[in-house]
Amino acid sequence: MRGRSTSRRHLLAATALVACSLPAAQARTIRGALPWSAGEAYPPPRLSAAGWLFFTEAEAAAVTAMANRLIPPDELGAGGAEAGCATFIDRQLAGSFGTSDWLYMQGPFPAGTPQQGLQEEHPPNRRYREALAAIAAHCREKMGGRLFHTLSSQEQDALLTAMEAGTSGIAGLRDKSFFELLLQNVMEGYFADPAYGGNREMVGWKLVGFPGARYDFREMLDRLDQPYTDPPVGLFGRPAWTRAAQ
Amino acid sequence: MTRRLPSTDVVVVGLGWTGSIMSLELARAGLNVVAIERGPWRDTAADFPPATSADELRYAVRQDLFLRPAQETLTFRNNISQNALPIRRWGSFLPGNGVGGAGVHWNGHTWRWHPWDFTHRSSTIERYGADFLPPDNMMQDWGITYDELEPFYDRFEYLCGIAGKAGNLRGVIQEGGNPFEGPRQREYPTPPMRLTQAPTMFEKAARELGWHPFPNPSANMSQAYTNSYGCRLAPCTYCGFCERFGCGNYSKASPQTCVLPALVRQSNFEARTECQVTKVNLSADGKRATGVTYRDTSGREWEQPAEMVLLCAYQLFNVRLLLLSGIGTPYDPRTGEGTVGRNYAYQITGGATGFFPGERHFNPFVASGSEGIVVDDFNDDNFDHTQVGFVGGSSVACIPTNGRPILNRPVPEGTLRWGSAWKRATHENYNRTASVGIQGSVMPYRGAYLDLDPTYKDPLGLPLLRLTFDFQENERKLRRFGVDRCIEAVRAMGADRVIRNEITGPYDIVPYQSTHTTGGAIMGADPKTSVVNKYCQSWDVPNVFMAGASLFPMNAGFNPTGTVGALAYWAVDAIRERYLKAPGPLVPA
């Protein structure tokens, strides 16, 4: 359902000024009529759940294990692994989030105050690659030649807790800053629309009772403080709809 | 090589709220108008229909609709002793980009500011004495009064179809409205929106506390509305995807829903999108604008000559364009001299989050951007400040805009951030939480200003804007006072656990606070202390007019868009009725 080539014009435009290399056709003159036609909107990409676009198998196994400790499976529902958080992060790192294409990335990059915010020279794709390599080396060299995903749950929790506090001692890793990035992305993967590869079966939305992309809740104005009972819907509907069609 | 285009009557820089309103009014007056917008064309059907707009990750988290910092950002420091660094990703505020500007992704709170705001300096001195003003303040009256602006507030409200309840009709206080508002000539165009659960409880609690609650004036529609340009809006569906999103239902007043369908039909109007204006060109003596220079996406440079230039970009970028063009004298905080960049102000925010015992169904996802209840008792000079020791104040409001779960799933203090305990707390509290917040005024200070950064540049090689700002003691006191009120309210609503939301350190560019940045090209009565006169006309270059929140000499405890819209109508009225008849300064310098 990807629209015509013009439908992605605003994505292209933002990078065009940076690159100054696209043809002049991007700039537009508008007069006389609103410049759109039906079906021009571009939906989010519909992602295949299979395979990895950015991670190696080993990286994917480590991130899957991390996601499953940050959001463990329990009686309240699926954990980060089953929810597809690693798939979500993989797809994000393969796209404009991973490359920081939309952000201001010109130097210099001196250390700033906390109030000055993000001053990372390297985009998330490189930060993940280097951090996962450092964590793998740590597990191999300091934890008996193992991998993160073969540590016990207790050991995984202890390592993540230490990273959060900045006391993991993992060589070559700014552990605290990577932990924040990881936690943010795992939570995004658990609660974002399933179209992005995580939140499978809408487990994140079911955990809190968020009905998703329903877009009309006026009926609830007559039922204040009453439970909302309809199941959640994503931008592409619900898994049950798709299954029924098969 | 710069290519020179045929001259036009008016060139408008930026096609958001002010650019579209002023373009339409001047095109209807018969002038040829060219609007130049650095972002893309955007419209409901193509860019944010319901099928794609309910996407929290894309719009609220990855910031799809905002200006991309790769294209332009600014640098920031707390004070002049620091080295400013670029804002690489938006946090504290979210500047718009593209046709419609921030009017696409706003929440729609549409206020008239108090009569006090426009005379805040002289009124404060009159009531409390000059010693009551905070140290290093640059407070100054606007050079315009509420009464002068009233008809233009009315025009903007009727353009948007604002849903609300009058509190003061021609001097008579109205039950159910805001008793502290300035007198208005007539009711709001549409009735208030229906309330969801948290505001219902807040309204009751506020009355019990002896306050004066009333419905938030809303640009989300309570019913269908057709404005005077013939543009139609539909009732809001409480979808919970408003601020940071475009509205797929045509239920939020925006340039797209209220102005552009009429504007684009004007044969004497033309928009050029994805073209960045880099400079206002001046005559050899610097006293007259001859047009603008812009670059298209191929990097090609064009000159658009014009008889008149209207700067209608976002507040920050209007100021940058003045500095890049050499219009006016840059402000110097060391000497206090110069005008361009002075009186930058922001808003101070905070509040309280309450966790409620027992079976509760707040259903936070049932929400519009603007539906809620506000209390104005503690704002501006609506109460005696003698004992509190600060100038200004804040609105106190319960306006639950969404339950989108990536960014909005509060847990009580002391909860771990991950693991099973986090998961249980998230599950238990999502639907049992309500918040009350403040939006506080910020006075201008000598050390808070905008200038050009000496180090960092945009992709075209032009210097970025530099912001130097921190909160002062006056505003910190004001916030403490306001947050205390929020805690009283949340407790009165029945919460048994309460989080105090108050960032106490230096102003921090990371957490979202408010997109209400103001000042830098302020209006006033004296060319030594203001950039434009009361008609928003440049003192230095009289065929340049300005719009937007860069005009504000201070910032109030209300959202700015109502005043931004009113000033656009006020300025375009002055252009049409006075300037066009005798082009030249409308106020002698």
PDB file of C-alpha atoms in Angstrom, chain B residues 444-539:
ATOM      1  CA  PRO B 444      12.204  38.721  31.026  1.00  0.00           C
ATOM      2  CA  TYR B 445      15.699  39.132  32.520  1.00  0.00           C
ATOM      3  CA  ARG B 446      18.880  40.794  31.460  1.00  0.00           C
ATOM      4  CA  GLY B 447      20.750  37.488  30.958  1.00  0.00           C
ATOM      5  CA  ALA B 448      18.040  35.650  28.998  1.00  0.00           C
ATOM      6  CA  TYR B 449      18.451  36.309  25.288  1.00  0.00           C
ATOM      7  CA  LEU B 450      19.008  35.054  21.736  1.00  0.00           C
ATOM      8  CA  ASP B 451      21.964  35.720  19.448  1.00  0.00           C
ATOM      9  CA  LEU B 452      23.933  33.932  16.715  1.00  0.00           C
ATOM     10  CA  ASP B 453      26.195  31.057  17.727  1.00  0.00           C
ATOM     11  CA  PRO B 454      29.903  31.584  16.997  1.00  0.00           C
ATOM     12  CA  THR B 455      30.640  27.889  16.304  1.00  0.00           C
ATOM     13  CA  TYR B 456      27.752  25.811  15.018  1.00  0.00           C
ATOM     14  CA  LYS B 457      26.185  26.196  11.572  1.00  0.00           C
ATOM     15  CA  ASP B 458      23.184  24.864   9.650  1.00  0.00           C
ATOM     16  CA  PRO B 459      23.643  22.732   6.484  1.00  0.00           C
ATOM     17  CA  LEU B 460      23.702  25.929   4.398  1.00  0.00           C
ATOM     18  CA  GLY B 461      26.656  27.214   6.415  1.00  0.00           C
ATOM     19  CA  LEU B 462      24.719  29.905   8.274  1.00  0.00           C
ATOM     20  CA  PRO B 463      25.201  30.327  12.032  1.00  0.00           C
ATOM     21  CA  LEU B 464      22.656  28.687  14.298  1.00  0.00           C
ATOM     22  CA  LEU B 465      20.719  30.727  16.803  1.00  0.00           C
ATOM     23  CA  ARG B 466      22.064  30.597  20.379  1.00  0.00           C
ATOM     24  CA  LEU B 467      19.753  30.529  23.392  1.00  0.00           C
ATOM     25  CA  THR B 468      20.982  31.628  26.821  1.00  0.00           C
ATOM     26  CA  PHE B 469      18.404  30.981  29.517  1.00  0.00           C
ATOM     27  CA  ASP B 470      17.790  29.815  33.065  1.00  0.00           C
ATOM     28  CA  PHE B 471      14.912  30.150  35.501  1.00  0.00           C
ATOM     29  CA  GLN B 472      15.265  32.893  38.112  1.00  0.00           C
ATOM     30  CA  GLU B 473      14.237  32.923  41.769  1.00  0.00           C
ATOM     31  CA  ASN B 474      10.989  34.789  41.043  1.00  0.00           C
ATOM     32  CA  GLU B 475       9.817  31.982  38.762  1.00  0.00           C
ATOM     33  CA  ARG B 476      11.047  29.207  41.053  1.00  0.00           C
ATOM     34  CA  LYS B 477       8.957  30.691  43.882  1.00  0.00           C
ATOM     35  CA  LEU B 478       6.008  30.979  41.543  1.00  0.00           C
ATOM     36  CA  ARG B 479       6.357  27.323  40.578  1.00  0.00           C
ATOM     37  CA  ARG B 480       6.635  26.138  44.190  1.00  0.00           C
ATOM     38  CA  PHE B 481       3.463  28.045  44.995  1.00  0.00           C
ATOM     39  CA  GLY B 482       1.618  26.637  41.960  1.00  0.00           C
ATOM     40  CA  VAL B 483       2.739  23.042  42.479  1.00  0.00           C
ATOM     41  CA  ASP B 484       1.542  23.278  46.087  1.00  0.00           C
ATOM     42  CA  ARG B 485      -1.898  24.148  44.705  1.00  0.00           C
ATOM     43  CA  CYS B 486      -1.754  21.118  42.367  1.00  0.00           C
ATOM     44  CA  ILE B 487      -0.994  18.851  45.305  1.00  0.00           C
ATOM     45  CA  GLU B 488      -3.931  20.270  47.271  1.00  0.00           C
ATOM     46  CA  ALA B 489      -6.166  19.641  44.275  1.00  0.00           C
ATOM     47  CA  VAL B 490      -5.046  16.059  43.648  1.00  0.00           C
ATOM     48  CA  ARG B 491      -5.490  15.243  47.341  1.00  0.00           C
ATOM     49  CA  ALA B 492      -8.940  16.836  47.320  1.00  0.00           C
ATOM     50  CA  MET B 493      -9.768  14.627  44.331  1.00  0.00           C
ATOM     51  CA  GLY B 494      -9.064  11.613  46.526  1.00  0.00           C
ATOM     52  CA  ALA B 495      -5.536  10.494  45.668  1.00  0.00           C
ATOM     53  CA  ASP B 496      -3.768   8.621  48.439  1.00  0.00           C
ATOM     54  CA  ARG B 497      -0.288   8.809  46.924  1.00  0.00           C
ATOM     55  CA  VAL B 498       1.007  11.928  45.185  1.00  0.00           C
ATOM     56  CA  ILE B 499       4.141  12.641  43.151  1.00  0.00           C
ATOM     57  CA  ARG B 500       5.404  16.227  43.139  1.00  0.00           C
ATOM     58  CA  ASN B 501       6.470  17.083  39.583  1.00  0.00           C
ATOM     59  CA  GLU B 502       9.021  19.857  39.879  1.00  0.00           C
ATOM     60  CA  ILE B 503      12.422  20.056  38.178  1.00  0.00           C
ATOM     61  CA  THR B 504      14.423  22.013  40.728  1.00  0.00           C
ATOM     62  CA  GLY B 505      17.850  22.281  39.036  1.00  0.00           C
ATOM     63  CA  PRO B 506      18.848  24.643  36.214  1.00  0.00           C
ATOM     64  CA  TYR B 507      16.566  24.883  33.181  1.00  0.00           C
ATOM     65  CA  ASP B 508      17.021  21.599  31.341  1.00  0.00           C
ATOM     66  CA  ILE B 509      16.622  21.252  27.572  1.00  0.00           C
ATOM     67  CA  VAL B 510      15.848  17.489  27.769  1.00  0.00           C
ATOM     68  CA  PRO B 511      12.421  16.849  29.356  1.00  0.00           C
ATOM     69  CA  TYR B 512       9.431  18.246  27.520  1.00  0.00           C
ATOM     70  CA  GLN B 513       8.048  21.305  29.296  1.00  0.00           C
ATOM     71  CA  SER B 514       6.388  23.741  26.894  1.00  0.00           C
ATOM     72  CA  THR B 515       6.687  24.837  23.257  1.00  0.00           C
ATOM     73  CA  HIS B 516       5.829  28.365  24.346  1.00  0.00           C
ATOM     74  CA  THR B 517       9.105  30.135  23.709  1.00  0.00           C
ATOM     75  CA  THR B 518       8.668  33.887  23.455  1.00  0.00           C
ATOM     76  CA  GLY B 519      10.430  37.199  22.833  1.00  0.00           C
ATOM     77  CA  GLY B 520      13.528  38.244  20.940  1.00  0.00           C
ATOM     78  CA  ALA B 521      11.734  40.590  18.521  1.00  0.00           C
ATOM     79  CA  ILE B 522       9.434  42.323  20.936  1.00  0.00           C
ATOM     80  CA  MET B 523       6.824  44.977  20.394  1.00  0.00           C
ATOM     81  CA  GLY B 524       6.856  48.188  22.377  1.00  0.00           C
ATOM     82  CA  ALA B 525       6.476  51.924  22.493  1.00  0.00           C
ATOM     83  CA  ASP B 526      10.174  52.831  22.332  1.00  0.00           C
ATOM     84  CA  PRO B 527      12.597  51.896  19.508  1.00  0.00           C
ATOM     85  CA  LYS B 528      15.444  51.755  22.041  1.00  0.00           C
ATOM     86  CA  THR B 529      13.828  48.836  23.868  1.00  0.00           C
ATOM     87  CA  SER B 530      11.742  47.091  21.218  1.00  0.00           C
ATOM     88  CA  VAL B 531      12.158  45.696  17.704  1.00  0.00           C
ATOM     89  CA  VAL B 532       8.722  46.577  16.338  1.00  0.00           C
ATOM     90  CA  ASN B 533       6.103  49.190  17.136  1.00  0.00           C
ATOM     91  CA  LYS B 534       2.625  48.427  18.422  1.00  0.00           C
ATOM     92  CA  TYR B 535       1.516  47.514  14.881  1.00  0.00           C
ATOM     93  CA  CYS B 536       4.235  44.847  14.684  1.00  0.00           C
ATOM     94  CA  GLN B 537       6.142  46.989  12.184  1.00  0.00           C
ATOM     95  CA  SER B 538       9.943  47.074  12.302  1.00  0.00           C
ATOM     96  CA  TRP B 539      11.244  50.353  13.730  1.00  0.00           C
TER      97      TRP B 539
END
